[in-house]
Amino acid sequence: MKDNIMKNYGRLDITLEKGIGSKVFDTEGKEYIDFVSGIAVNCLGHSHPAILKAINEQSEKLIHISNLYWNEPQLKLAKKLVDNSDHKEAFFCNSGTEAVETALKIARKFGKNKKGKNKNEILYMENSFHGRSLGALAVTGQKKYQTPFMPLMEGVNSVKFNDIDDLKSKINGNTCGVIIEPIQGEGGIEKVDKEFLKKLRVLCNEYNALLIFDEVQCGIGRLGKLFAYESLEVIPDVICMAKGLGGGFPIGAVLTNKKASVLKKGDHGCTFGGNPLASQVSLAVLKELIDGRVIKKVKDKENYIVGKLKKLKDKYEVIKEIKGEGLLLGIKLNDKPQKLLNKTLDNGLLLVGAGKNVIRIVPPLNVKKEDIDKGLDILEKSIKVIY
Ligand SMILES: *Cc1c(COP(=O)(O)O)cnc(C)c1O
């Protein structure tokens, strides 16, 4: 049966069947502590009652109607996002890639509105990750993803991450937008430099370009605030979200301020976007994260985990650095991570790599202390055997 699936993923050879909280179980009944969360998606863990309730109740009413009509869950979800941000309007889609595509189109339209100019260039950062579609790939600064699919979309240029001089030499009157991840997730948990970001905001204003934050991985509570930008003292014009937004149910979104409110009737669309079921689930997730005070406790969990990881770093030479923020953490090794990832899997802990030699720690945001302890014990046990 596995032959019937395209070969574009390097999967680990286990089949997962069910999960509860921060634990999942494979078809043989073996338990794993889940520090992957479906790649920073299951922010409330598995089988969370609020998510199950939203799916059950909404699916009995309406699942899908298209955007030819209004639906209340979509309106409520947009209001929740707007009420909790500095932004004004939301667009809904189904994934991070679609959110990024939408943001790129918003930047192009914004540029087109400035008459008499060739304002269509989008800047992106080296080592970034924004998705796999041809548009998102064009602004993903990693050759290994881009090269097999050349030629990509034109009118883009890359900037060295955190390099103000390089940014100054690339941004100009033809720039319509700049896209950046506040923490590069897939690229290896690389944090943006706050001074670089402040300067980027100033330059975007100076050259009248939209500043786009791709918060698909670092947003929705991961850094200890609902939006990543809230911990960075810089407000973007456009925010891309997905992953944690539906707690496991597929949904993506773009939030814009007044300046970036440029899409007119017919400019863009998404058949499934903002369907009642996805919207109602996302609304339940946000209520739990915000009103249920899950996000409030993220910093405490970060401190607890980082404290323990630092002790491991002192003990084992293979650990070079503890990276990241909130519950988007990374362990930089002086080795390729695959050996350790295989060993932790054997021992009952799910982890995923990032960049060349980083292991990501992205547990559910409501992960319990006992599961943190159990997971980190398995990690240490695995390091001990190999190194
Ligand atoms: C995962 C990710 C994407 C792509 O999201 P999909 O839902 O896989 O399309 C885009 N940007 C960032 C920062 C991501 O981490």
Coordinates of C-alpha atoms and ligand atoms in Angstrom, one line a residue:
M1 CA 0.0 0.0 0.0
K2 CA 2.9 2.4 0.7
D3 CA 3.8 2.2 -3.0
N4 CA 0.6 4.0 -3.8
I5 CA 1.9 7.2 -2.1
M6 CA 4.3 9.6 -4.0
K7 CA 7.9 9.5 -2.8
N8 CA 8.3 13.1 -1.9
Y9 CA 8.6 12.6 1.8
G10 CA 11.3 10.8 3.9
R11 CA 9.0 9.2 6.4
L12 CA 10.0 7.4 9.6
D13 CA 8.6 3.9 9.5
I14 CA 5.9 4.0 12.1
T15 CA 2.1 4.4 11.6
L16 CA 0.4 6.5 14.2
E17 CA -3.1 5.7 15.2
K18 CA -4.3 7.8 18.1
G19 CA -3.3 10.5 20.5
I20 CA -4.3 12.2 23.8
G21 CA -2.7 15.4 25.1
S22 CA 1.1 15.3 24.3
K23 CA 1.1 11.5 23.7
V24 CA 0.5 9.5 20.5
F25 CA 0.3 5.8 20.0
D26 CA 1.3 3.7 16.9
T27 CA -0.6 0.8 15.5
E28 CA 1.3 -1.6 17.7
G29 CA 0.2 0.3 20.8
K30 CA 3.6 1.8 21.5
E31 CA 3.5 5.2 23.2
Y32 CA 5.5 8.3 22.1
I33 CA 5.9 11.7 23.8
D34 CA 5.0 14.2 21.0
F35 CA 7.5 17.1 20.8
V36 CA 6.6 17.6 17.2
S37 CA 2.9 18.5 17.4
G38 CA 2.4 17.7 13.7
I39 CA 5.1 20.4 13.0
A40 CA 4.0 23.1 15.4
V41 CA 0.3 22.5 14.6
N42 CA -1.4 20.7 17.5
C43 CA -1.1 23.6 19.9
L44 CA -3.7 22.0 22.3
G45 CA -2.3 18.5 21.9
H46 CA -4.3 15.6 20.6
S47 CA -8.1 14.9 21.2
H48 CA -8.6 18.2 23.0
P49 CA -12.3 18.4 24.2
A50 CA -12.8 21.9 22.9
I51 CA -11.7 20.9 19.4
L52 CA -13.8 17.7 19.5
K53 CA -16.9 19.7 20.6
A54 CA -16.5 22.3 17.9
I55 CA -16.1 19.6 15.2
N56 CA -19.1 17.6 16.4
E57 CA -21.4 20.5 17.0
Q58 CA -20.5 22.5 13.8
S59 CA -20.5 19.5 11.5
E60 CA -24.1 18.7 12.5
K61 CA -25.0 22.3 11.3
L62 CA -22.9 23.2 8.3
I63 CA -19.5 22.1 7.0
H64 CA -19.1 24.1 3.8
I65 CA -21.1 26.7 1.8
S66 CA -18.4 28.6 -0.2
N67 CA -17.8 32.3 0.0
L68 CA -20.8 33.2 -2.1
Y69 CA -22.6 33.7 1.3
W70 CA -21.7 34.8 4.8
N71 CA -21.3 32.3 7.6
E72 CA -21.2 33.2 11.3
P73 CA -18.2 31.2 12.4
Q74 CA -16.0 33.0 9.8
L75 CA -17.3 36.4 10.9
K76 CA -16.6 35.5 14.6
L77 CA -13.1 34.2 13.9
A78 CA -12.2 37.4 11.9
K79 CA -13.5 39.5 14.8
K80 CA -11.4 37.5 17.3
L81 CA -8.2 37.9 15.3
V82 CA -8.9 41.7 14.7
D83 CA -9.8 42.3 18.3
N84 CA -6.5 40.7 19.5
S85 CA -4.2 42.4 16.9
D86 CA -3.4 45.8 15.5
H87 CA -5.0 44.8 12.2
K88 CA -8.3 45.3 10.5
E89 CA -9.2 42.6 8.0
A90 CA -8.8 38.8 7.6
F91 CA -8.8 36.5 4.6
F92 CA -9.1 32.8 5.2
C93 CA -7.5 29.9 3.3
N94 CA -6.4 26.4 4.1
S95 CA -2.6 26.4 4.6
G96 CA 0.5 28.4 5.2
T97 CA 1.5 28.3 1.6
E98 CA -1.9 29.8 0.6
A99 CA -1.5 32.5 3.2
V100 CA 1.9 33.4 1.8
E101 CA 0.5 33.4 -1.8
T102 CA -2.2 35.7 -0.7
A103 CA 0.3 38.1 1.0
L104 CA 2.5 38.1 -2.1
K105 CA -0.5 39.0 -4.3
I106 CA -1.4 41.8 -1.8
A107 CA 2.1 43.2 -2.1
R108 CA 1.9 43.1 -5.9
K109 CA -1.5 44.8 -5.9
F110 CA -0.3 47.4 -3.4
G111 CA 2.6 48.2 -5.8
K112 CA 0.3 48.3 -8.9
N113 CA -1.9 50.9 -7.1
K114 CA 1.1 53.3 -7.0
K115 CA 0.7 54.6 -10.5
G116 CA 3.6 55.4 -12.9
K117 CA 6.1 53.1 -11.2
N118 CA 7.5 49.7 -11.7
K119 CA 6.7 48.9 -8.1
N120 CA 6.6 45.1 -8.2
E121 CA 9.7 43.7 -6.5
I122 CA 9.4 41.5 -3.4
L123 CA 12.3 41.0 -1.0
Y124 CA 12.8 37.9 1.0
M125 CA 15.5 36.5 3.4
E126 CA 18.2 33.9 2.8
N127 CA 17.5 30.6 4.5
S128 CA 13.8 31.4 4.8
F129 CA 10.9 28.9 4.3
H130 CA 7.6 30.1 3.1
G131 CA 6.0 27.1 1.3
R132 CA 6.2 24.9 -1.8
S133 CA 4.0 26.5 -4.4
L134 CA 5.8 28.3 -7.2
G135 CA 5.1 31.7 -5.7
A136 CA 6.0 30.8 -2.1
L137 CA 9.0 28.9 -3.4
A138 CA 10.3 32.0 -5.2
V139 CA 10.7 33.7 -1.9
T140 CA 12.0 30.6 0.0
G141 CA 15.7 31.4 0.2
Q142 CA 17.0 27.8 0.0
K143 CA 18.5 26.5 -3.2
K144 CA 17.7 22.8 -2.4
Y145 CA 14.0 23.6 -2.6
Q146 CA 14.2 26.0 -5.6
T147 CA 16.7 24.4 -8.0
P148 CA 14.6 21.5 -9.2
F149 CA 11.7 23.8 -10.1
M150 CA 13.3 26.7 -12.0
P151 CA 12.3 29.0 -13.5
L152 CA 10.4 30.5 -10.6
M153 CA 8.3 33.7 -10.3
E154 CA 10.2 36.8 -11.3
G155 CA 10.4 40.2 -9.5
V156 CA 12.0 38.9 -6.3
N157 CA 15.3 39.4 -4.6
S158 CA 17.0 37.9 -1.6
V159 CA 18.5 39.7 1.4
K160 CA 21.0 38.3 3.9
F161 CA 19.0 37.6 7.1
N162 CA 19.8 40.2 9.8
D163 CA 22.2 42.1 7.5
I164 CA 21.1 45.8 7.6
D165 CA 23.7 46.8 4.9
D166 CA 22.5 44.2 2.5
L167 CA 18.9 45.2 3.1
K168 CA 19.8 48.9 2.4
S169 CA 21.5 47.9 -0.8
K170 CA 18.4 45.9 -2.1
I171 CA 15.4 47.9 -0.9
N172 CA 14.3 50.8 -3.2
G173 CA 11.3 52.6 -4.8
N174 CA 10.4 49.5 -6.8
T175 CA 10.0 47.3 -3.7
C176 CA 6.4 46.6 -3.0
G177 CA 6.8 44.2 -0.1
V178 CA 9.3 42.4 2.2
I179 CA 8.5 39.0 3.6
I180 CA 10.3 37.7 6.7
E181 CA 9.8 35.0 9.4
P182 CA 10.4 36.5 12.9
I183 CA 12.0 33.2 13.8
Q184 CA 13.1 31.1 10.8
G185 CA 11.6 27.7 11.7
E186 CA 12.4 25.2 9.0
G187 CA 15.7 27.0 8.4
G188 CA 17.1 26.1 11.8
I189 CA 15.3 28.2 14.5
E190 CA 17.2 31.4 13.7
K191 CA 15.9 34.5 15.5
V192 CA 15.6 37.8 13.8
D193 CA 17.7 40.6 15.3
K194 CA 15.5 43.2 16.9
E195 CA 17.5 46.1 15.5
F196 CA 17.4 44.6 12.0
L197 CA 13.6 44.3 12.3
K198 CA 13.2 47.9 13.5
K199 CA 15.4 49.2 10.7
L200 CA 13.4 47.0 8.2
R201 CA 10.1 48.6 9.5
V202 CA 11.6 52.1 9.0
L203 CA 12.9 51.3 5.5
C204 CA 9.5 49.8 4.4
N205 CA 7.9 53.0 5.5
E206 CA 10.5 55.1 3.8
Y207 CA 10.1 53.3 0.4
N208 CA 6.4 52.6 0.9
A209 CA 6.6 48.8 0.8
L210 CA 4.5 46.4 2.8
L211 CA 6.1 44.5 5.6
I212 CA 4.9 40.9 5.7
F213 CA 5.5 38.6 8.7
D214 CA 5.2 34.9 8.0
E215 CA 4.0 33.8 11.4
V216 CA 2.9 30.4 10.1
Q217 CA 5.2 28.6 12.5
C218 CA 6.1 31.1 15.2
G219 CA 2.7 32.7 15.6
I220 CA -0.5 31.5 17.5
G221 CA 1.0 31.5 20.9
R222 CA 4.4 29.8 20.2
L223 CA 6.4 32.7 21.4
G224 CA 4.3 33.4 24.4
K225 CA 2.0 36.0 22.8
L226 CA -0.9 35.3 20.3
F227 CA 1.2 36.9 17.5
A228 CA 4.9 36.7 17.2
Y229 CA 5.1 40.4 16.3
E230 CA 3.9 41.3 19.8
S231 CA 7.2 40.1 21.3
L232 CA 9.2 42.0 18.8
E233 CA 7.9 45.6 19.1
V234 CA 7.5 45.9 15.4
I235 CA 4.0 45.8 13.8
P236 CA 3.9 44.3 10.2
D237 CA 1.3 45.4 7.6
V238 CA 0.4 41.8 6.8
I239 CA 0.5 38.6 8.9
C240 CA 0.4 35.1 7.5
M241 CA -0.9 32.4 9.8
A242 CA -1.7 28.7 9.6
K243 CA -0.3 25.7 11.5
G244 CA -1.4 26.3 15.1
L245 CA -4.5 28.3 14.0
G246 CA -6.7 25.3 13.7
G247 CA -5.0 23.2 16.4
G248 CA -4.7 20.4 13.8
F249 CA -7.7 21.2 11.6
P250 CA -6.5 22.8 8.3
I251 CA -6.9 26.5 8.1
G252 CA -4.8 29.5 7.1
A253 CA -5.3 33.2 7.3
V254 CA -3.9 36.6 6.4
L255 CA -4.5 39.7 8.5
T256 CA -4.0 43.1 7.1
N257 CA -4.0 46.7 8.3
K258 CA -5.6 49.6 6.5
K259 CA -2.6 50.3 4.3
A260 CA -2.6 46.7 3.0
S261 CA -6.3 46.5 2.4
V262 CA -6.0 46.5 -1.4
L263 CA -7.8 43.4 -2.6
K264 CA -11.0 44.2 -4.5
K265 CA -13.9 42.0 -5.6
G266 CA -12.5 39.2 -7.9
D267 CA -8.8 39.7 -7.1
H268 CA -8.4 36.6 -5.0
G269 CA -10.4 33.7 -3.7
C270 CA -10.3 30.2 -2.0
T271 CA -13.2 27.8 -2.3
F272 CA -12.7 26.1 1.1
G273 CA -11.4 29.3 2.8
G274 CA -13.1 30.2 6.0
N275 CA -15.6 27.4 5.8
P276 CA -17.9 27.1 8.8
L277 CA -16.3 24.0 10.2
A278 CA -12.7 25.2 10.0
S279 CA -13.6 28.6 11.3
Q280 CA -15.6 27.2 14.3
V281 CA -12.7 24.9 15.2
S282 CA -10.2 27.7 15.0
L283 CA -12.4 30.0 17.1
A284 CA -12.6 27.3 19.8
V285 CA -8.8 26.9 19.6
L286 CA -8.2 30.7 20.0
K287 CA -10.7 30.9 22.9
E288 CA -8.8 28.1 24.7
L289 CA -5.4 29.6 24.0
I290 CA -6.4 33.2 25.0
D291 CA -9.3 32.9 27.4
G292 CA -8.2 29.5 28.8
R293 CA -4.8 31.1 29.6
V294 CA -2.8 28.5 27.7
I295 CA -0.6 31.2 26.0
K296 CA -0.1 32.9 29.4
K297 CA 1.8 29.8 30.6
V298 CA 4.1 29.4 27.6
K299 CA 7.0 31.5 29.0
D300 CA 7.0 29.4 32.2
K301 CA 7.2 26.2 30.2
E302 CA 9.9 27.8 28.0
N303 CA 12.0 28.6 31.1
Y304 CA 11.5 25.1 32.5
I305 CA 12.5 23.4 29.3
V306 CA 15.4 25.7 28.5
G307 CA 16.7 25.3 32.1
K308 CA 16.8 21.5 31.6
L309 CA 18.3 21.8 28.1
K310 CA 21.1 24.0 29.4
K311 CA 22.0 21.3 31.9
L312 CA 22.1 18.8 29.1
K313 CA 24.4 21.1 27.1
D314 CA 26.8 21.4 30.0
K315 CA 26.9 17.6 30.3
Y316 CA 27.1 16.5 26.6
E317 CA 29.6 18.0 24.2
V318 CA 27.4 17.1 21.2
I319 CA 25.0 19.9 22.1
K320 CA 26.5 23.2 20.9
E321 CA 23.7 25.7 21.5
I322 CA 20.1 26.0 22.8
K323 CA 18.1 28.1 20.3
G324 CA 14.7 29.7 19.9
E325 CA 12.1 31.3 22.1
G326 CA 8.8 30.3 23.7
L327 CA 7.9 26.8 22.7
L328 CA 9.7 27.0 19.3
L329 CA 13.0 25.8 20.6
G330 CA 16.0 24.1 19.0
I331 CA 19.1 22.1 20.0
K332 CA 22.0 22.7 17.8
L333 CA 24.3 19.7 17.6
N334 CA 27.8 19.3 16.2
D335 CA 26.6 16.4 14.2
K336 CA 23.8 15.6 11.8
P337 CA 20.6 15.0 13.8
Q338 CA 19.3 11.8 12.1
K339 CA 21.1 9.3 14.3
L340 CA 19.7 10.9 17.5
L341 CA 16.2 11.3 15.9
N342 CA 16.1 7.6 15.1
K343 CA 17.2 6.7 18.7
T344 CA 14.7 9.0 20.4
L345 CA 12.0 7.5 18.1
D346 CA 13.0 4.0 19.3
N347 CA 12.9 5.2 22.9
G348 CA 9.4 6.8 22.5
L349 CA 9.9 10.4 21.7
L350 CA 8.9 12.3 18.5
L351 CA 11.3 15.1 17.4
V352 CA 11.9 16.8 14.1
G353 CA 15.0 18.4 12.6
A354 CA 15.4 21.9 11.3
G355 CA 18.2 23.3 9.1
K356 CA 21.4 21.3 8.9
N357 CA 22.0 20.3 12.5
V358 CA 19.2 21.5 14.7
I359 CA 16.6 19.4 16.5
R360 CA 13.3 21.2 17.0
I361 CA 11.4 21.1 20.3
V362 CA 7.8 22.2 19.5
P363 CA 5.5 20.5 21.9
P364 CA 1.8 21.3 22.3
L365 CA 1.5 24.7 24.1
N366 CA -0.5 23.0 26.9
V367 CA 2.2 20.3 27.4
K368 CA 2.2 19.0 31.0
K369 CA 5.3 19.1 33.2
E370 CA 5.3 15.4 33.6
D371 CA 5.4 14.9 29.8
I372 CA 8.2 17.5 29.5
D373 CA 10.1 15.5 32.1
K374 CA 9.4 12.2 30.4
G375 CA 10.4 13.6 26.9
L376 CA 13.6 15.2 28.1
D377 CA 14.6 12.0 30.0
I378 CA 14.2 10.0 26.8
L379 CA 16.3 12.6 25.0
E380 CA 19.1 12.4 27.5
K381 CA 19.0 8.6 27.6
S382 CA 19.3 8.6 23.8
I383 CA 22.2 11.1 23.7
K384 CA 24.0 9.0 26.3
V385 CA 23.9 5.9 24.2
I386 CA 25.1 7.5 21.0
Y387 CA 27.6 10.1 22.3
Ligands
LIG1 C1 5.0 25.4 7.4 C2 5.3 26.8 6.9 C3 4.8 27.3 5.7 C4 3.9 26.4 4.8 O1 2.7 26.0 5.4 P1 1.9 24.8 4.8 O2 0.7 24.8 5.7 O3 2.7 23.6 4.8 O4 1.5 25.2 3.4 C5 5.0 28.6 5.4 N1 5.8 29.4 6.2 C6 6.3 28.9 7.3 C7 7.1 29.8 8.2 C8 6.1 27.6 7.7 O5 6.7 27.1 8.8

